[in-house]
PDB file of C-alpha atoms in Angstrom:
ATOM      1  CA  MET H   2       0.134  -0.356  -0.274  1.00 42.00           C
ATOM      2  CA  GLU H   3       1.073   3.709  -0.749  1.00 51.00           C
ATOM      3  CA  ASP H   4       2.101   5.888   2.527  1.00 74.00           C
ATOM      4  CA  TYR H   5      -1.716   7.055   2.222  1.00 75.00           C
ATOM      5  CA  TYR H   6      -0.156  10.307   3.988  1.00 72.00           C
ATOM      6  CA  GLY H   7       2.225  11.479   1.356  1.00 77.00           C
ATOM      7  CA  ILE H   8       0.107  11.385  -1.337  1.00 82.00           C
ATOM      8  CA  LYS H   9      -0.805  14.549  -2.587  1.00 81.00           C
ATOM      9  CA  GLU H  10      -2.347  14.401  -5.805  1.00 89.00           C
ATOM     10  CA  LYS H  11      -5.830  13.137  -4.956  1.00 94.00           C
ATOM     11  CA  LEU H  12      -8.445  14.730  -3.116  1.00 96.00           C
ATOM     12  CA  SER H  13      -9.103  13.269   0.535  1.00 96.00           C
ATOM     13  CA  ASN H  14     -12.055  14.101   3.378  1.00 95.00           C
ATOM     14  CA  SER H  15     -10.096  16.253   5.002  1.00 94.00           C
ATOM     15  CA  THR H  16      -8.566  18.612   2.057  1.00 96.00           C
ATOM     16  CA  PHE H  17     -11.516  18.722   0.376  1.00 97.00           C
ATOM     17  CA  LYS H  18     -12.328  20.564   3.982  1.00 97.00           C
ATOM     18  CA  TYR H  19     -10.268  22.381   3.694  1.00 95.00           C
ATOM     19  CA  TYR H  20      -9.610  23.917   0.610  1.00 97.00           C
ATOM     20  CA  MET H  21     -13.512  24.862   0.830  1.00 96.00           C
ATOM     21  CA  GLU H  22     -12.945  26.665   4.205  1.00 94.00           C
ATOM     22  CA  CYS H  23     -10.346  28.395   2.276  1.00 94.00           C
ATOM     23  CA  PRO H  24      -9.125  27.838  -0.598  1.00 96.00           C
ATOM     24  CA  ALA H  25      -5.681  30.485  -0.052  1.00 96.00           C
ATOM     25  CA  ARG H  26      -4.753  29.061   2.850  1.00 96.00           C
ATOM     26  CA  ALA H  27      -5.471  25.788   1.135  1.00 96.00           C
ATOM     27  CA  PHE H  28      -3.229  25.935  -1.184  1.00 96.00           C
ATOM     28  CA  ALA H  29       0.086  27.350   1.244  1.00 95.00           C
ATOM     29  CA  VAL H  30       0.277  24.526   3.282  1.00 94.00           C
ATOM     30  CA  ASP H  31       0.520  22.156  -0.212  1.00 93.00           C
ATOM     31  CA  GLN H  32       3.251  23.962  -0.940  1.00 93.00           C
ATOM     32  CA  GLY H  33       4.795  24.533   1.720  1.00 92.00           C
ATOM     33  CA  THR H  34       4.402  28.360   2.206  1.00 93.00           C
ATOM     34  CA  HIS H  35       2.184  27.825   5.723  1.00 91.00           C
ATOM     35  CA  MET H  36       2.102  25.618   8.431  1.00 89.00           C
ATOM     36  CA  ARG H  37      -1.317  24.158   9.381  1.00 83.00           C
ATOM     37  CA  SER H  38      -2.080  24.527  13.381  1.00 76.00           C
ATOM     38  CA  THR H  39      -2.341  20.890  15.062  1.00 71.00           C
ATOM     39  CA  SER H  40      -4.837  21.494  17.595  1.00 69.00           C
ATOM     40  CA  PRO H  41      -4.081  19.395  20.741  1.00 68.00           C
ATOM     41  CA  ALA H  42      -8.043  17.944  20.323  1.00 70.00           C
ATOM     42  CA  LEU H  43      -6.570  15.990  17.253  1.00 72.00           C
ATOM     43  CA  LEU H  44      -4.201  14.796  18.190  1.00 72.00           C
ATOM     44  CA  ILE H  45      -5.366  13.789  21.200  1.00 73.00           C
ATOM     45  CA  GLY H  46      -7.846  11.898  18.572  1.00 74.00           C
ATOM     46  CA  ASN H  47      -5.342  10.558  17.140  1.00 74.00           C
ATOM     47  CA  TYR H  48      -3.828   9.134  19.842  1.00 74.00           C
ATOM     48  CA  VAL H  49      -7.040   7.185  21.103  1.00 78.00           C
ATOM     49  CA  ASP H  50      -7.591   6.328  17.499  1.00 75.00           C
ATOM     50  CA  GLU H  51      -4.896   4.614  17.368  1.00 74.00           C
ATOM     51  CA  MET H  52      -4.575   2.773  20.315  1.00 74.00           C
ATOM     52  CA  LEU H  53      -8.076   1.478  20.914  1.00 79.00           C
ATOM     53  CA  PHE H  54      -7.497  -0.218  17.613  1.00 76.00           C
ATOM     54  CA  ASP H  55      -3.548  -1.502  17.954  1.00 69.00           C
ATOM     55  CA  GLY H  56      -3.449  -1.001  21.521  1.00 61.00           C
ATOM     56  CA  GLN H  57      -0.111   1.425  20.509  1.00 58.00           C
ATOM     57  CA  CYS H  58       0.621   4.629  18.950  1.00 57.00           C
ATOM     58  CA  ASP H  59       3.916   5.153  16.213  1.00 56.00           C
ATOM     59  CA  ARG H  60       2.646   8.654  14.320  1.00 57.00           C
ATOM     60  CA  ASP H  61       4.727  11.278  16.011  1.00 54.00           C
ATOM     61  CA  LEU H  62       2.866  12.835  19.206  1.00 58.00           C
ATOM     62  CA  SER H  63       5.425  14.572  21.328  1.00 57.00           C
ATOM     63  CA  SER H  64       3.515  17.455  22.257  1.00 62.00           C
ATOM     64  CA  LEU H  65       1.495  15.335  23.801  1.00 64.00           C
ATOM     65  CA  MET H  66       4.125  13.704  25.699  1.00 60.00           C
ATOM     66  CA  LYS H  67       7.139  13.223  28.089  1.00 65.00           C
ATOM     67  CA  LYS H  68      10.505  12.839  27.673  1.00 65.00           C
ATOM     68  CA  ASP H  69       9.726   9.167  28.953  1.00 66.00           C
ATOM     69  CA  GLY H  70       6.794   8.717  25.547  1.00 62.00           C
ATOM     70  CA  THR H  71       4.385   8.607  28.034  1.00 66.00           C
ATOM     71  CA  LEU H  72       1.907  11.414  28.310  1.00 66.00           C
ATOM     72  CA  LEU H  73       1.994  14.154  30.168  1.00 58.00           C
ATOM     73  CA  LYS H  74      -0.063  14.604  33.292  1.00 59.00           C
ATOM     74  CA  THR H  75      -2.621  17.429  31.666  1.00 59.00           C
ATOM     75  CA  HIS H  76      -2.909  14.685  29.512  1.00 64.00           C
ATOM     76  CA  SER H  77      -3.182  11.239  31.119  1.00 66.00           C
ATOM     77  CA  TYR H  78      -7.150  11.798  31.275  1.00 73.00           C
ATOM     78  CA  ILE H  79      -7.416  10.135  27.891  1.00 77.00           C
ATOM     79  CA  LEU H  80      -6.309   6.629  28.896  1.00 80.00           C
ATOM     80  CA  SER H  81      -8.845   7.009  30.987  1.00 82.00           C
ATOM     81  CA  ILE H  82     -11.360   7.422  28.580  1.00 86.00           C
ATOM     82  CA  ILE H  83      -9.987   4.384  26.466  1.00 87.00           C
ATOM     83  CA  ASP H  84     -10.471   2.769  29.200  1.00 88.00           C
ATOM     84  CA  GLU H  85     -14.044   3.301  29.742  1.00 91.00           C
ATOM     85  CA  MET H  86     -14.161   2.574  26.305  1.00 90.00           C
ATOM     86  CA  ARG H  87     -13.318  -0.736  26.161  1.00 91.00           C
ATOM     87  CA  SER H  88     -15.296  -1.653  29.417  1.00 92.00           C
ATOM     88  CA  ASP H  89     -18.481  -0.572  27.338  1.00 94.00           C
ATOM     89  CA  LYS H  90     -19.760  -3.841  25.413  1.00 95.00           C
ATOM     90  CA  ALA H  91     -22.575  -1.841  23.333  1.00 94.00           C
ATOM     91  CA  PHE H  92     -20.331   0.241  22.164  1.00 94.00           C
ATOM     92  CA  MET H  93     -17.219  -1.237  21.435  1.00 95.00           C
ATOM     93  CA  LYS H  94     -19.554  -4.012  19.320  1.00 96.00           C
ATOM     94  CA  TYR H  95     -19.562  -0.867  17.345  1.00 96.00           C
ATOM     95  CA  VAL H  96     -16.261   0.267  16.974  1.00 94.00           C
ATOM     96  CA  THR H  97     -14.819  -4.255  16.568  1.00 95.00           C
ATOM     97  CA  GLY H  98     -13.994  -5.327  13.091  1.00 95.00           C
ATOM     98  CA  LYS H  99     -11.812  -4.403   9.804  1.00 94.00           C
ATOM     99  CA  THR H 100     -10.130  -0.885  11.461  1.00 92.00           C
ATOM    100  CA  GLN H 101      -7.971   1.655   9.431  1.00 89.00           C
ATOM    101  CA  GLU H 102      -9.173   0.245   6.081  1.00 93.00           C
ATOM    102  CA  GLN H 103      -7.364   2.565   3.303  1.00 93.00           C
ATOM    103  CA  LEU H 104      -8.706   2.780  -0.260  1.00 95.00           C
ATOM    104  CA  PHE H 105      -8.069   4.444  -4.050  1.00 95.00           C
ATOM    105  CA  PHE H 106     -11.050   5.246  -5.329  1.00 97.00           C
ATOM    106  CA  ASP H 107     -12.517   7.851  -8.306  1.00 97.00           C
ATOM    107  CA  ILE H 108     -15.819  10.409  -7.840  1.00 98.00           C
ATOM    108  CA  ASP H 109     -17.377  11.528 -10.870  1.00 97.00           C
ATOM    109  CA  GLY H 110     -13.371  10.598 -12.562  1.00 96.00           C
ATOM    110  CA  ILE H 111     -11.627  12.842  -9.114  1.00 97.00           C
ATOM    111  CA  PRO H 112      -9.018  11.149  -7.659  1.00 97.00           C
ATOM    112  CA  TRP H 113     -10.035  10.681  -4.055  1.00 97.00           C
ATOM    113  CA  LYS H 114      -8.350   8.601  -1.025  1.00 96.00           C
ATOM    114  CA  GLY H 115     -10.031   7.676   2.171  1.00 96.00           C
ATOM    115  CA  LYS H 116      -9.164   5.234   5.430  1.00 93.00           C
ATOM    116  CA  LEU H 117     -11.722   4.177   7.582  1.00 94.00           C
ATOM    117  CA  ASP H 118     -12.295   3.381  10.755  1.00 93.00           C
ATOM    118  CA  VAL H 119     -13.857   0.812  11.575  1.00 95.00           C
ATOM    119  CA  ILE H 120     -16.054  -2.182   9.009  1.00 96.00           C
ATOM    120  CA  PRO H 121     -17.960  -3.333  11.689  1.00 97.00           C
ATOM    121  CA  ASN H 122     -18.836  -7.188  12.379  1.00 96.00           C
ATOM    122  CA  ALA H 123     -21.629  -6.674  13.517  1.00 96.00           C
ATOM    123  CA  PHE H 124     -23.664  -4.801  11.290  1.00 95.00           C
ATOM    124  CA  GLU H 125     -23.282  -5.274   7.030  1.00 91.00           C
ATOM    125  CA  ASP H 126     -24.331  -1.592   5.088  1.00 95.00           C
ATOM    126  CA  MET H 127     -22.570   0.836   8.706  1.00 97.00           C
ATOM    127  CA  ILE H 128     -19.295   2.085   9.070  1.00 97.00           C
ATOM    128  CA  VAL H 129     -17.969   3.803  11.294  1.00 97.00           C
ATOM    129  CA  ASP H 130     -15.665   5.994  12.705  1.00 95.00           C
ATOM    130  CA  LEU H 131     -13.941   7.550  15.822  1.00 93.00           C
ATOM    131  CA  LYS H 132     -14.341  10.549  16.719  1.00 92.00           C
ATOM    132  CA  THR H 133     -13.193  12.355  20.694  1.00 90.00           C
ATOM    133  CA  ALA H 134     -15.259  15.728  22.014  1.00 89.00           C
ATOM    134  CA  ALA H 135     -15.275  18.186  24.577  1.00 87.00           C
ATOM    135  CA  LYS H 136     -18.474  18.203  24.495  1.00 88.00           C
ATOM    136  CA  ILE H 137     -21.929  15.887  23.669  1.00 91.00           C
ATOM    137  CA  ASP H 138     -24.442  19.098  22.851  1.00 91.00           C
ATOM    138  CA  ASP H 139     -21.994  21.488  21.278  1.00 90.00           C
ATOM    139  CA  TRP H 140     -23.312  23.164  18.374  1.00 92.00           C
ATOM    140  CA  MET H 141     -21.761  25.545  15.895  1.00 90.00           C
ATOM    141  CA  TYR H 142     -22.065  28.455  13.057  1.00 88.00           C
ATOM    142  CA  SER H 143     -21.787  27.036   9.869  1.00 89.00           C
ATOM    143  CA  ALA H 144     -21.277  28.305   6.921  1.00 85.00           C
ATOM    144  CA  ARG H 145     -22.099  25.474   4.648  1.00 90.00           C
ATOM    145  CA  HIS H 146     -25.476  25.757   6.393  1.00 89.00           C
ATOM    146  CA  GLY H 147     -25.798  28.939   7.193  1.00 85.00           C
ATOM    147  CA  GLY H 148     -26.409  29.045  10.510  1.00 87.00           C
ATOM    148  CA  ARG H 149     -25.097  27.056  14.630  1.00 90.00           C
ATOM    149  CA  VAL H 150     -25.346  23.506  13.837  1.00 93.00           C
ATOM    150  CA  PRO H 151     -24.460  20.747  16.259  1.00 94.00           C
ATOM    151  CA  PHE H 152     -20.773  20.278  16.021  1.00 93.00           C
ATOM    152  CA  TYR H 153     -20.573  16.678  14.135  1.00 94.00           C
ATOM    153  CA  TYR H 154     -22.728  18.568  11.072  1.00 95.00           C
ATOM    154  CA  ALA H 155     -20.085  22.087  11.059  1.00 94.00           C
ATOM    155  CA  ARG H 156     -17.057  19.936  10.964  1.00 94.00           C
ATOM    156  CA  GLY H 157     -18.612  18.157   8.098  1.00 96.00           C
ATOM    157  CA  TYR H 158     -18.608  13.993   9.379  1.00 97.00           C
ATOM    158  CA  ASP H 159     -21.585  14.660   6.648  1.00 97.00           C
ATOM    159  CA  ILE H 160     -19.537  15.407   3.869  1.00 98.00           C
ATOM    160  CA  GLN H 161     -17.194  12.030   5.815  1.00 97.00           C
ATOM    161  CA  ALA H 162     -19.781   9.830   5.704  1.00 98.00           C
ATOM    162  CA  ALA H 163     -21.651  10.410   2.184  1.00 98.00           C
ATOM    163  CA  VAL H 164     -17.561  10.132   0.770  1.00 98.00           C
ATOM    164  CA  TYR H 165     -16.924   7.450   2.932  1.00 98.00           C
ATOM    165  CA  CYS H 166     -20.083   5.756   1.869  1.00 98.00           C
ATOM    166  CA  TYR H 167     -20.281   5.688  -1.509  1.00 98.00           C
ATOM    167  CA  ALA H 168     -16.444   4.010  -1.177  1.00 98.00           C
ATOM    168  CA  TRP H 169     -16.895   0.906   0.902  1.00 98.00           C
ATOM    169  CA  LYS H 170     -20.585   0.683  -0.812  1.00 97.00           C
ATOM    170  CA  ARG H 171     -22.327   1.146   2.619  1.00 97.00           C
ATOM    171  CA  ASP H 172     -25.461   2.692   3.085  1.00 96.00           C
ATOM    172  CA  ARG H 173     -25.354   3.866   6.911  1.00 97.00           C
ATOM    173  CA  PHE H 174     -22.881   5.752   8.348  1.00 98.00           C
ATOM    174  CA  VAL H 175     -22.137   6.224  13.014  1.00 98.00           C
ATOM    175  CA  LEU H 176     -20.364   8.606  14.213  1.00 96.00           C
ATOM    176  CA  ALA H 177     -18.253   6.679  18.067  1.00 95.00           C
ATOM    177  CA  ILE H 178     -17.562   9.881  20.171  1.00 94.00           C
ATOM    178  CA  ALA H 179     -16.348   9.521  23.850  1.00 92.00           C
ATOM    179  CA  THR H 180     -16.809  12.505  25.562  1.00 91.00           C
ATOM    180  CA  LYS H 181     -13.163  13.719  27.318  1.00 86.00           C
ATOM    181  CA  THR H 182     -15.313  14.396  30.460  1.00 83.00           C
ATOM    182  CA  LYS H 183     -14.244  12.661  33.169  1.00 83.00           C
ATOM    183  CA  PRO H 184     -16.566  10.413  33.588  1.00 85.00           C
ATOM    184  CA  SER H 185     -16.204   9.788  29.505  1.00 88.00           C
ATOM    185  CA  GLY H 186     -20.016   9.683  27.599  1.00 92.00           C
ATOM    186  CA  ARG H 187     -19.855   7.479  24.888  1.00 94.00           C
ATOM    187  CA  TYR H 188     -22.417   8.316  21.957  1.00 95.00           C
ATOM    188  CA  LEU H 189     -23.255   6.755  19.108  1.00 96.00           C
ATOM    189  CA  ILE H 190     -24.807   9.562  16.381  1.00 95.00           C
ATOM    190  CA  GLU H 191     -26.247   7.754  13.390  1.00 97.00           C
ATOM    191  CA  PHE H 192     -26.638  10.252  10.450  1.00 97.00           C
ATOM    192  CA  PRO H 193     -29.413  10.525   8.191  1.00 96.00           C
ATOM    193  CA  LYS H 194     -29.294   9.358   4.691  1.00 96.00           C
ATOM    194  CA  GLU H 195     -30.840  13.568   3.761  1.00 96.00           C
ATOM    195  CA  ALA H 196     -27.858  14.667   5.292  1.00 96.00           C
ATOM    196  CA  ILE H 197     -26.257  11.835   3.314  1.00 97.00           C
ATOM    197  CA  SER H 198     -27.594  12.873   0.241  1.00 97.00           C
ATOM    198  CA  ASN H 199     -26.741  16.841   0.571  1.00 96.00           C
ATOM    199  CA  ALA H 200     -23.859  16.235   2.005  1.00 97.00           C
ATOM    200  CA  TRP H 201     -23.368  13.719  -1.255  1.00 98.00           C
ATOM    201  CA  GLN H 202     -23.953  16.650  -3.274  1.00 97.00           C
ATOM    202  CA  TYR H 203     -22.236  19.214  -1.919  1.00 97.00           C
ATOM    203  CA  VAL H 204     -19.350  17.403  -2.822  1.00 98.00           C
ATOM    204  CA  LEU H 205     -20.270  17.078  -6.256  1.00 98.00           C
ATOM    205  CA  ALA H 206     -21.254  20.553  -7.455  1.00 97.00           C
ATOM    206  CA  ASN H 207     -17.691  21.575  -5.665  1.00 98.00           C
ATOM    207  CA  GLN H 208     -15.152  18.878  -6.102  1.00 98.00           C
ATOM    208  CA  HIS H 209     -14.211  19.155 -10.024  1.00 98.00           C
ATOM    209  CA  LYS H 210     -14.030  23.177  -8.470  1.00 98.00           C
ATOM    210  CA  VAL H 211     -11.750  21.766  -5.776  1.00 98.00           C
ATOM    211  CA  PHE H 212      -9.212  19.630  -7.343  1.00 97.00           C
ATOM    212  CA  HIS H 213      -8.874  21.666 -10.805  1.00 97.00           C
ATOM    213  CA  GLU H 214      -8.387  24.665 -10.068  1.00 97.00           C
ATOM    214  CA  HIS H 215      -8.340  25.324  -6.689  1.00 97.00           C
ATOM    215  CA  MET H 216      -5.259  22.880  -6.111  1.00 96.00           C
ATOM    216  CA  LYS H 217      -3.645  23.874  -9.194  1.00 96.00           C
ATOM    217  CA  GLY H 218      -3.666  26.954  -7.492  1.00 96.00           C
ATOM    218  CA  THR H 219      -6.772  29.672  -9.130  1.00 96.00           C
ATOM    219  CA  GLY H 220      -9.455  30.189  -9.389  1.00 95.00           C
ATOM    220  CA  PHE H 221      -9.355  31.560  -5.214  1.00 94.00           C
ATOM    221  CA  ASP H 222      -8.740  35.065  -2.953  1.00 92.00           C
ATOM    222  CA  TYR H 223      -8.039  35.432   0.861  1.00 91.00           C
ATOM    223  CA  CYS H 224     -10.883  35.238   2.300  1.00 88.00           C
ATOM    224  CA  GLN H 225     -12.730  38.178   4.326  1.00 80.00           C
ATOM    225  CA  ALA H 226     -13.146  35.324   7.281  1.00 81.00           C
ATOM    226  CA  PRO H 227     -11.197  37.634  10.329  1.00 77.00           C
ATOM    227  CA  ASP H 228     -10.022  34.672  12.192  1.00 82.00           C
ATOM    228  CA  CYS H 229      -7.654  33.074   8.892  1.00 87.00           C
ATOM    229  CA  ASP H 230      -4.291  33.220  10.261  1.00 88.00           C
ATOM    230  CA  HIS H 231      -3.444  33.459   6.145  1.00 92.00           C
ATOM    231  CA  CYS H 232      -5.184  35.897   4.670  1.00 90.00           C
ATOM    232  CA  ALA H 233      -5.287  38.568   7.698  1.00 84.00           C
ATOM    233  CA  GLY H 234      -1.837  39.824   6.729  1.00 78.00           C
ATOM    234  CA  LYS H 235      -2.639  39.501   2.476  1.00 84.00           C
ATOM    235  CA  ARG H 236      -6.228  41.315   1.460  1.00 76.00           C
ATOM    236  CA  LYS H 237      -7.571  44.144   0.433  1.00 74.00           C
ATOM    237  CA  THR H 238      -8.369  46.046   3.401  1.00 71.00           C
ATOM    238  CA  ILE H 239     -12.130  45.599   4.404  1.00 63.00           C
ATOM    239  CA  LEU H 240     -13.921  48.063   3.712  1.00 58.00           C
ATOM    240  CA  THR H 241     -17.576  47.010   4.389  1.00 63.00           C
ATOM    241  CA  MET H 242     -19.551  45.318   8.334  1.00 58.00           C
ATOM    242  CA  ALA H 243     -21.194  42.460   6.219  1.00 59.00           C
ATOM    243  CA  SER H 244     -17.993  41.921   5.267  1.00 58.00           C
ATOM    244  CA  VAL H 245     -17.280  41.112   8.620  1.00 58.00           C
ATOM    245  CA  PHE H 246     -20.232  40.881  10.807  1.00 60.00           C
ATOM    246  CA  THR H 247     -21.988  37.968   9.464  1.00 60.00           C
ATOM    247  CA  PRO H 248     -25.039  36.708  12.550  1.00 60.00           C
ATOM    248  CA  LYS H 249     -24.068  33.465  13.423  1.00 61.00           C
ATOM    249  CA  GLU H 250     -26.237  32.803  16.020  1.00 59.00           C
ATOM    250  CA  ASP H 251     -30.062  31.537  13.673  1.00 60.00           C
ATOM    251  CA  THR H 252     -30.216  27.687  12.917  1.00 58.00           C
ATOM    252  CA  PRO H 253     -31.497  26.376  10.134  1.00 56.00           C
ATOM    253  CA  PHE H 254     -33.548  23.952  11.813  1.00 51.00           C
TER     254      PHE H 254
END
């Protein structure tokens, strides 16, 4: 199998979403002129994934570790999250099966890659992705949805559901979520078919522009988002209030 993370000429769930957020920043990251920030939350999620499935972590997560390779005290609670997941038989039913499978595929002529957490033994028509979250009832603003939505929509997990259901030829996509609380909560959230269908149409409508233009460095300008750490110092001076102050309290539900 080719080096999954080293393959740059294919779209992935994360690459597609990153380019849709700000193509100028994403292209700069691909060109090596901007460093993509890596949040501790993402690293913690990676650690939980690998420790739950493989019992060891091979990625460079040194920012979470002491010199002896053990977790920093501030992150030691992660071990209890993993232990609580392993002791939850109902939860483990969904995350036990074939894990960390890589797949290369095309969507309407565009090359993609995917790395799936679990094809559970107990369900023939389902695929599962493991996530950690600060809390389960977090709502976030999403420009794509036009308002505040549950975090799993704002973070584009419905896009991942649509792409992976297509690639692995499954009908159901479930998020197996463990919260970073004491004690940890565990939740199984299945995306409705309508949500997967809507996300699929979003992918089809935007993937060609992302792959053929944005990833080639064309078809975009610096974004107007005030919190974009790439475009803030490069874009033209913002003259209108509407360019910055977007209402973020409406919900589409």
